[in-house]
PDB file of C-alpha atoms in Angstrom:
ATOM      1  CA  MET A 194       0.843  18.086  -0.751  1.00 48.00           C
ATOM      2  CA  SER A 195       3.580  15.471  -0.742  1.00 73.00           C
ATOM      3  CA  ALA A 196       6.139  15.774  -3.507  1.00 79.00           C
ATOM      4  CA  GLU A 197       5.553  12.094  -4.292  1.00 83.00           C
ATOM      5  CA  LEU A 198       1.847  12.639  -4.877  1.00 93.00           C
ATOM      6  CA  GLY A 199       2.390  15.804  -6.883  1.00 90.00           C
ATOM      7  CA  ARG A 200       4.893  14.134  -9.203  1.00 92.00           C
ATOM      8  CA  LEU A 201       2.511  11.226  -9.713  1.00 95.00           C
ATOM      9  CA  LEU A 202      -0.463  13.395 -10.619  1.00 96.00           C
ATOM     10  CA  ASN A 203       1.639  15.317 -13.116  1.00 94.00           C
ATOM     11  CA  GLN A 204       2.053  12.033 -15.009  1.00 95.00           C
ATOM     12  CA  VAL A 205      -1.616  11.087 -15.367  1.00 98.00           C
ATOM     13  CA  ASP A 206      -4.423  11.823 -17.809  1.00 98.00           C
ATOM     14  CA  ALA A 207      -7.235  10.035 -15.937  1.00 98.00           C
ATOM     15  CA  VAL A 208      -8.229   8.998 -12.410  1.00 98.00           C
ATOM     16  CA  LEU A 209      -9.782   5.606 -11.667  1.00 98.00           C
ATOM     17  CA  LEU A 210     -11.418   5.099  -8.282  1.00 98.00           C
ATOM     18  CA  ASP A 211     -12.355   1.965  -6.449  1.00 98.00           C
ATOM     19  CA  PHE A 212     -15.868   2.437  -5.059  1.00 98.00           C
ATOM     20  CA  ASP A 213     -16.137   0.903  -1.581  1.00 98.00           C
ATOM     21  CA  GLY A 214     -13.490   2.878   0.307  1.00 98.00           C
ATOM     22  CA  PRO A 215     -12.403   5.852  -1.812  1.00 98.00           C
ATOM     23  CA  VAL A 216     -15.952   6.949  -2.711  1.00 98.00           C
ATOM     24  CA  CYS A 217     -18.091   5.611   0.120  1.00 98.00           C
ATOM     25  CA  SER A 218     -18.565   2.855   2.651  1.00 98.00           C
ATOM     26  CA  ILE A 219     -21.278   0.937   0.847  1.00 98.00           C
ATOM     27  CA  PHE A 220     -22.147  -1.374   3.730  1.00 98.00           C
ATOM     28  CA  ALA A 221     -22.150   1.320   6.440  1.00 98.00           C
ATOM     29  CA  GLY A 222     -25.888   1.032   7.046  1.00 98.00           C
ATOM     30  CA  TYR A 223     -26.364  -2.547   5.881  1.00 98.00           C
ATOM     31  CA  PRO A 224     -23.346  -4.358   7.317  1.00 98.00           C
ATOM     32  CA  ALA A 225     -21.301  -6.650   5.117  1.00 98.00           C
ATOM     33  CA  PRO A 226     -21.432  -9.587   7.598  1.00 98.00           C
ATOM     34  CA  HIS A 227     -25.234  -9.404   7.500  1.00 98.00           C
ATOM     35  CA  VAL A 228     -25.202  -9.489   3.691  1.00 98.00           C
ATOM     36  CA  ALA A 229     -22.754 -12.406   3.745  1.00 98.00           C
ATOM     37  CA  ALA A 230     -25.065 -14.307   6.111  1.00 98.00           C
ATOM     38  CA  GLU A 231     -27.967 -13.692   3.729  1.00 98.00           C
ATOM     39  CA  LEU A 232     -25.934 -15.153   0.873  1.00 98.00           C
ATOM     40  CA  VAL A 233     -25.203 -18.221   3.003  1.00 98.00           C
ATOM     41  CA  ASP A 234     -28.959 -18.542   3.555  1.00 98.00           C
ATOM     42  CA  VAL A 235     -29.421 -18.475  -0.225  1.00 98.00           C
ATOM     43  CA  LEU A 236     -26.996 -21.371  -0.510  1.00 98.00           C
ATOM     44  CA  ARG A 237     -28.801 -23.330   2.176  1.00 98.00           C
ATOM     45  CA  GLY A 238     -32.071 -22.636   0.399  1.00 97.00           C
ATOM     46  CA  CYS A 239     -30.526 -24.239  -2.682  1.00 96.00           C
ATOM     47  CA  GLY A 240     -29.763 -27.368  -0.643  1.00 97.00           C
ATOM     48  CA  VAL A 241     -26.067 -26.671  -0.085  1.00 96.00           C
ATOM     49  CA  ASP A 242     -24.413 -28.092   3.032  1.00 96.00           C
ATOM     50  CA  VAL A 243     -22.418 -24.955   3.848  1.00 97.00           C
ATOM     51  CA  PRO A 244     -19.069 -25.618   5.592  1.00 97.00           C
ATOM     52  CA  PRO A 245     -18.483 -23.739   8.875  1.00 97.00           C
ATOM     53  CA  ASP A 246     -15.737 -21.497   7.517  1.00 97.00           C
ATOM     54  CA  LEU A 247     -17.974 -20.290   4.699  1.00 97.00           C
ATOM     55  CA  ALA A 248     -20.969 -19.959   7.021  1.00 97.00           C
ATOM     56  CA  SER A 249     -18.955 -17.530   9.185  1.00 98.00           C
ATOM     57  CA  GLU A 250     -17.384 -15.589   6.291  1.00 98.00           C
ATOM     58  CA  PRO A 251     -18.027 -11.861   6.914  1.00 98.00           C
ATOM     59  CA  ASP A 252     -17.244 -10.632   3.377  1.00 98.00           C
ATOM     60  CA  PRO A 253     -20.070 -11.109   0.853  1.00 98.00           C
ATOM     61  CA  LEU A 254     -17.668 -10.745  -2.074  1.00 98.00           C
ATOM     62  CA  GLU A 255     -15.603 -13.596  -0.670  1.00 98.00           C
ATOM     63  CA  VAL A 256     -18.739 -15.762  -0.421  1.00 98.00           C
ATOM     64  CA  LEU A 257     -19.396 -15.061  -4.106  1.00 98.00           C
ATOM     65  CA  ARG A 258     -15.760 -15.717  -4.998  1.00 98.00           C
ATOM     66  CA  ARG A 259     -15.711 -19.072  -3.237  1.00 97.00           C
ATOM     67  CA  ILE A 260     -18.951 -20.241  -4.802  1.00 97.00           C
ATOM     68  CA  GLY A 261     -17.695 -19.197  -8.209  1.00 97.00           C
ATOM     69  CA  ALA A 262     -14.464 -21.111  -7.681  1.00 97.00           C
ATOM     70  CA  ALA A 263     -16.491 -24.251  -6.909  1.00 95.00           C
ATOM     71  CA  GLY A 264     -17.737 -24.174 -10.500  1.00 95.00           C
ATOM     72  CA  ASP A 265     -21.511 -24.470 -10.050  1.00 96.00           C
ATOM     73  CA  ARG A 266     -22.896 -21.841 -12.449  1.00 97.00           C
ATOM     74  CA  GLY A 267     -26.440 -22.087 -11.112  1.00 97.00           C
ATOM     75  CA  LEU A 268     -25.356 -21.470  -7.521  1.00 98.00           C
ATOM     76  CA  THR A 269     -23.053 -18.652  -8.609  1.00 98.00           C
ATOM     77  CA  ARG A 270     -25.890 -16.907 -10.422  1.00 98.00           C
ATOM     78  CA  ALA A 271     -28.200 -17.329  -7.413  1.00 98.00           C
ATOM     79  CA  VAL A 272     -25.639 -15.764  -5.077  1.00 98.00           C
ATOM     80  CA  GLU A 273     -24.835 -13.020  -7.599  1.00 98.00           C
ATOM     81  CA  LYS A 274     -28.515 -12.103  -7.965  1.00 98.00           C
ATOM     82  CA  ALA A 275     -28.957 -11.864  -4.194  1.00 98.00           C
ATOM     83  CA  LEU A 276     -25.748  -9.860  -3.783  1.00 98.00           C
ATOM     84  CA  CYS A 277     -26.728  -7.357  -6.489  1.00 98.00           C
ATOM     85  CA  ALA A 278     -30.067  -6.785  -4.751  1.00 98.00           C
ATOM     86  CA  ALA A 279     -28.352  -6.375  -1.375  1.00 98.00           C
ATOM     87  CA  GLU A 280     -25.814  -3.920  -2.786  1.00 98.00           C
ATOM     88  CA  ARG A 281     -28.520  -1.785  -4.353  1.00 98.00           C
ATOM     89  CA  LEU A 282     -30.247  -1.656  -0.974  1.00 98.00           C
ATOM     90  CA  ALA A 283     -26.957  -0.945   0.780  1.00 98.00           C
ATOM     91  CA  ALA A 284     -26.248   1.954  -1.588  1.00 98.00           C
ATOM     92  CA  GLU A 285     -29.258   3.768  -0.115  1.00 98.00           C
ATOM     93  CA  SER A 286     -27.566   3.984   3.295  1.00 98.00           C
ATOM     94  CA  ALA A 287     -23.940   4.091   2.140  1.00 98.00           C
ATOM     95  CA  GLU A 288     -21.772   6.580   4.006  1.00 98.00           C
ATOM     96  CA  PRO A 289     -19.808   8.990   1.793  1.00 98.00           C
ATOM     97  CA  THR A 290     -16.065   8.879   2.330  1.00 98.00           C
ATOM     98  CA  PRO A 291     -14.769  12.215   3.609  1.00 98.00           C
ATOM     99  CA  TYR A 292     -13.393  14.163   0.622  1.00 98.00           C
ATOM    100  CA  GLY A 293     -14.374  11.421  -1.817  1.00 98.00           C
ATOM    101  CA  ARG A 294     -16.756  13.796  -3.556  1.00 98.00           C
ATOM    102  CA  GLU A 295     -14.141  16.553  -3.541  1.00 98.00           C
ATOM    103  CA  VAL A 296     -11.648  14.271  -5.279  1.00 98.00           C
ATOM    104  CA  ILE A 297     -14.113  13.533  -8.066  1.00 98.00           C
ATOM    105  CA  VAL A 298     -15.015  17.187  -8.580  1.00 98.00           C
ATOM    106  CA  ALA A 299     -11.411  18.399  -8.312  1.00 97.00           C
ATOM    107  CA  ALA A 300     -10.216  15.846 -10.848  1.00 98.00           C
ATOM    108  CA  ARG A 301     -12.837  16.970 -13.338  1.00 97.00           C
ATOM    109  CA  GLN A 302     -11.991  20.613 -12.690  1.00 97.00           C
ATOM    110  CA  ALA A 303      -8.367  19.731 -13.416  1.00 96.00           C
ATOM    111  CA  GLY A 304      -9.437  18.310 -16.771  1.00 97.00           C
ATOM    112  CA  LEU A 305      -9.024  14.673 -15.751  1.00 98.00           C
ATOM    113  CA  PRO A 306     -11.799  12.179 -16.546  1.00 98.00           C
ATOM    114  CA  VAL A 307     -12.891  10.006 -13.618  1.00 98.00           C
ATOM    115  CA  ALA A 308     -13.933   6.355 -13.801  1.00 98.00           C
ATOM    116  CA  VAL A 309     -15.054   3.951 -11.090  1.00 98.00           C
ATOM    117  CA  VAL A 310     -13.647   0.412 -11.209  1.00 98.00           C
ATOM    118  CA  SER A 311     -15.107  -1.815  -8.530  1.00 98.00           C
ATOM    119  CA  ASN A 312     -15.827  -5.355  -7.428  1.00 98.00           C
ATOM    120  CA  ASN A 313     -19.291  -4.118  -6.452  1.00 98.00           C
ATOM    121  CA  SER A 314     -22.159  -4.240  -8.929  1.00 98.00           C
ATOM    122  CA  ALA A 315     -22.414  -1.449 -11.472  1.00 98.00           C
ATOM    123  CA  SER A 316     -26.110  -0.972 -10.668  1.00 98.00           C
ATOM    124  CA  ALA A 317     -25.360  -0.221  -7.000  1.00 98.00           C
ATOM    125  CA  ILE A 318     -22.552   2.157  -7.932  1.00 98.00           C
ATOM    126  CA  THR A 319     -24.700   4.022 -10.419  1.00 98.00           C
ATOM    127  CA  SER A 320     -27.520   4.231  -7.886  1.00 98.00           C
ATOM    128  CA  TYR A 321     -25.188   5.803  -5.322  1.00 98.00           C
ATOM    129  CA  LEU A 322     -23.619   8.237  -7.786  1.00 98.00           C
ATOM    130  CA  THR A 323     -27.044   9.339  -8.998  1.00 98.00           C
ATOM    131  CA  ALA A 324     -28.393   9.843  -5.475  1.00 98.00           C
ATOM    132  CA  HIS A 325     -25.345  11.928  -4.543  1.00 98.00           C
ATOM    133  CA  ARG A 326     -25.383  13.997  -7.763  1.00 98.00           C
ATOM    134  CA  LEU A 327     -22.099  12.574  -8.972  1.00 98.00           C
ATOM    135  CA  ALA A 328     -23.224  10.554 -11.979  1.00 98.00           C
ATOM    136  CA  GLY A 329     -22.440  13.402 -14.354  1.00 97.00           C
ATOM    137  CA  TYR A 330     -18.842  13.495 -13.169  1.00 98.00           C
ATOM    138  CA  VAL A 331     -18.029   9.801 -13.531  1.00 98.00           C
ATOM    139  CA  SER A 332     -17.779   7.706 -16.697  1.00 98.00           C
ATOM    140  CA  PRO A 333     -17.341   4.848 -17.202  1.00 98.00           C
ATOM    141  CA  VAL A 334     -18.593   2.827 -14.252  1.00 98.00           C
ATOM    142  CA  VAL A 335     -17.067  -0.657 -14.400  1.00 98.00           C
ATOM    143  CA  GLY A 336     -18.560  -3.055 -11.880  1.00 98.00           C
ATOM    144  CA  ARG A 337     -17.957  -6.776 -11.488  1.00 97.00           C
ATOM    145  CA  ALA A 338     -18.783  -9.112 -14.333  1.00 98.00           C
ATOM    146  CA  TYR A 339     -22.133 -10.762 -13.564  1.00 98.00           C
ATOM    147  CA  ALA A 340     -21.716 -14.189 -11.932  1.00 98.00           C
ATOM    148  CA  GLU A 341     -18.050 -14.348 -12.951  1.00 98.00           C
ATOM    149  CA  PRO A 342     -16.201 -13.535  -9.729  1.00 98.00           C
ATOM    150  CA  ALA A 343     -12.863 -14.741 -11.115  1.00 98.00           C
ATOM    151  CA  ARG A 344     -12.905 -11.571 -13.232  1.00 98.00           C
ATOM    152  CA  MET A 345     -12.973  -9.290 -10.171  1.00 98.00           C
ATOM    153  CA  LYS A 346      -9.844  -7.397  -9.144  1.00 98.00           C
ATOM    154  CA  PRO A 347      -6.999  -8.323  -8.742  1.00 98.00           C
ATOM    155  CA  ASN A 348      -7.807  -9.617 -12.221  1.00 98.00           C
ATOM    156  CA  PRO A 349      -6.716  -6.658 -14.385  1.00 98.00           C
ATOM    157  CA  GLU A 350      -9.653  -7.023 -16.789  1.00 98.00           C
ATOM    158  CA  PRO A 351     -11.998  -4.428 -15.201  1.00 98.00           C
ATOM    159  CA  VAL A 352      -9.153  -1.916 -14.939  1.00 98.00           C
ATOM    160  CA  MET A 353      -8.221  -2.488 -18.574  1.00 98.00           C
ATOM    161  CA  LYS A 354     -11.885  -2.131 -19.575  1.00 98.00           C
ATOM    162  CA  ALA A 355     -12.038   1.309 -17.935  1.00 98.00           C
ATOM    163  CA  VAL A 356      -8.767   2.395 -19.540  1.00 98.00           C
ATOM    164  CA  ARG A 357      -9.995   1.355 -22.981  1.00 98.00           C
ATOM    165  CA  ALA A 358     -13.271   3.240 -22.466  1.00 98.00           C
ATOM    166  CA  LEU A 359     -11.340   6.353 -21.475  1.00 98.00           C
ATOM    167  CA  GLY A 360      -9.089   6.074 -24.511  1.00 98.00           C
ATOM    168  CA  LYS A 361      -5.970   6.712 -22.441  1.00 98.00           C
ATOM    169  CA  ALA A 362      -2.617   4.961 -22.252  1.00 98.00           C
ATOM    170  CA  PRO A 363      -2.538   2.661 -19.192  1.00 98.00           C
ATOM    171  CA  ASN A 364       0.645   4.242 -17.831  1.00 98.00           C
ATOM    172  CA  ARG A 365      -1.100   7.634 -17.932  1.00 98.00           C
ATOM    173  CA  CYS A 366      -3.882   6.455 -15.623  1.00 98.00           C
ATOM    174  CA  VAL A 367      -3.882   6.054 -11.847  1.00 98.00           C
ATOM    175  CA  LEU A 368      -6.170   3.849  -9.751  1.00 98.00           C
ATOM    176  CA  VAL A 369      -6.977   4.839  -6.176  1.00 98.00           C
ATOM    177  CA  GLY A 370      -7.883   1.859  -4.033  1.00 98.00           C
ATOM    178  CA  ASP A 371      -8.017   0.739  -0.418  1.00 98.00           C
ATOM    179  CA  SER A 372      -7.074  -2.925  -0.871  1.00 97.00           C
ATOM    180  CA  LEU A 373      -4.114  -4.915  -2.123  1.00 98.00           C
ATOM    181  CA  SER A 374      -6.315  -6.290  -4.891  1.00 98.00           C
ATOM    182  CA  ASP A 375      -6.601  -2.729  -6.221  1.00 98.00           C
ATOM    183  CA  ILE A 376      -2.838  -2.249  -6.264  1.00 98.00           C
ATOM    184  CA  GLU A 377      -2.239  -5.649  -7.847  1.00 98.00           C
ATOM    185  CA  GLY A 378      -4.997  -5.218 -10.427  1.00 98.00           C
ATOM    186  CA  ALA A 379      -3.774  -1.766 -11.386  1.00 98.00           C
ATOM    187  CA  HIS A 380      -0.191  -2.871 -11.880  1.00 98.00           C
ATOM    188  CA  ALA A 381      -1.230  -5.971 -13.811  1.00 98.00           C
ATOM    189  CA  ALA A 382      -3.085  -3.624 -16.178  1.00 98.00           C
ATOM    190  CA  GLY A 383      -0.070  -1.330 -16.516  1.00 98.00           C
ATOM    191  CA  VAL A 384      -1.796   1.404 -14.476  1.00 98.00           C
ATOM    192  CA  LEU A 385      -0.262   3.458 -11.659  1.00 98.00           C
ATOM    193  CA  ALA A 386      -1.674   2.984  -8.152  1.00 98.00           C
ATOM    194  CA  ILE A 387      -2.383   5.102  -5.103  1.00 98.00           C
ATOM    195  CA  GLY A 388      -3.053   3.161  -1.921  1.00 98.00           C
ATOM    196  CA  TYR A 389      -5.740   4.733   0.260  1.00 98.00           C
ATOM    197  CA  ALA A 390      -4.761   3.553   3.733  1.00 97.00           C
ATOM    198  CA  ASN A 391      -8.053   4.150   5.525  1.00 95.00           C
ATOM    199  CA  ARG A 392      -6.646   1.972   8.296  1.00 93.00           C
ATOM    200  CA  PRO A 393      -3.076   2.583   9.528  1.00 89.00           C
ATOM    201  CA  THR A 394      -2.089  -1.064   9.112  1.00 92.00           C
ATOM    202  CA  LYS A 395      -2.595  -0.826   5.342  1.00 97.00           C
ATOM    203  CA  ALA A 396       0.100   1.759   4.598  1.00 96.00           C
ATOM    204  CA  ASP A 397       3.131  -0.533   4.853  1.00 97.00           C
ATOM    205  CA  ALA A 398       1.350  -3.260   2.888  1.00 97.00           C
ATOM    206  CA  PHE A 399       0.613  -0.819   0.056  1.00 97.00           C
ATOM    207  CA  ARG A 400       4.225   0.329  -0.031  1.00 96.00           C
ATOM    208  CA  SER A 401       5.435  -3.262  -0.049  1.00 97.00           C
ATOM    209  CA  ALA A 402       3.072  -3.968  -2.960  1.00 97.00           C
ATOM    210  CA  GLY A 403       4.713  -1.152  -4.915  1.00 97.00           C
ATOM    211  CA  ALA A 404       2.000   1.520  -4.788  1.00 97.00           C
ATOM    212  CA  GLU A 405       3.362   4.666  -6.402  1.00 96.00           C
ATOM    213  CA  ALA A 406       1.899   6.751  -3.550  1.00 96.00           C
ATOM    214  CA  VAL A 407       0.075   6.131  -0.270  1.00 96.00           C
ATOM    215  CA  ILE A 408      -2.473   8.478   1.309  1.00 97.00           C
ATOM    216  CA  VAL A 409      -4.273   8.247   4.635  1.00 97.00           C
ATOM    217  CA  SER A 410      -7.082  10.662   3.728  1.00 97.00           C
ATOM    218  CA  MET A 411      -8.811  11.454   0.460  1.00 98.00           C
ATOM    219  CA  SER A 412      -8.263  15.107   1.387  1.00 97.00           C
ATOM    220  CA  GLU A 413      -4.598  14.669   0.437  1.00 97.00           C
ATOM    221  CA  LEU A 414      -5.627  13.721  -3.082  1.00 97.00           C
ATOM    222  CA  ALA A 415      -8.287  16.438  -3.341  1.00 96.00           C
ATOM    223  CA  ASN A 416      -5.787  19.098  -2.295  1.00 95.00           C
ATOM    224  CA  ALA A 417      -3.155  17.785  -4.693  1.00 95.00           C
ATOM    225  CA  LEU A 418      -5.622  17.886  -7.589  1.00 94.00           C
ATOM    226  CA  LEU A 419      -6.594  21.446  -6.737  1.00 88.00           C
TER     227      LEU A 419
END
C-alpha cells in the first residue's frame, strides 16, 4: 500500500465510486459507439439533420450532452429515454472491474459507507448492483438527472447530493473515478479524489488535475482498505 493512499484513507468517513470504470465496464457487451449510433438514429427519426461530427460521436453521454446544450427539451428527453433503455440493457452484459467488488466489500467491512455517483442512469446502476449482489452494500446511488445533462459531472451537484445523503462532511469523503470529470466534480464539491488510471495515459492527467492519489488497479484500493 502506498503511503499516499494510506494517509488519504485515514482521513475519510465515506467512499464514493464512479460506476463505469471503478465498478464495471457497462458497455463491455453492448459497445458505447453502437449505443451512440442508436441515439443518432433517434435524432434522425425526430427529423434532425445530424451534423457529421455528431453522427460519428462514439460516446453516448456526449451525444446526450450536445443535444441538451442545444436547448431542445423534447429532443433531449427522447435521447435520454433511449439512452436509459440502452444502459439498462448494457448492464446485463457489463463486465465487472477486477477488484471493484472487493473495494465495495472492504470499505463496508472497514466501517465506511459506499455510494455510487455516476453520469449513467440510476436504474442501470441499480440493476447491475442487484444482479451482482452488491445492492445491499451501496447507498445512495446517484445517477444523472433525467434529461438534464448539464447537471452531470464535472458539475458538482451529483457529488454533493451523495455527500448530503451520507450525512458526512465533504472533506471527509473521497470519490474514486476514472475520468477528469470525476476529479473536477469531486474537488468542486469539496470532496477528495482518487484517480483510477485504468489506462496508463491517464495517470499524469489525474496528477495534473490535483487528484489526492492515483491508482492503476482497484486492487491497490481494496488492499489499502483491508
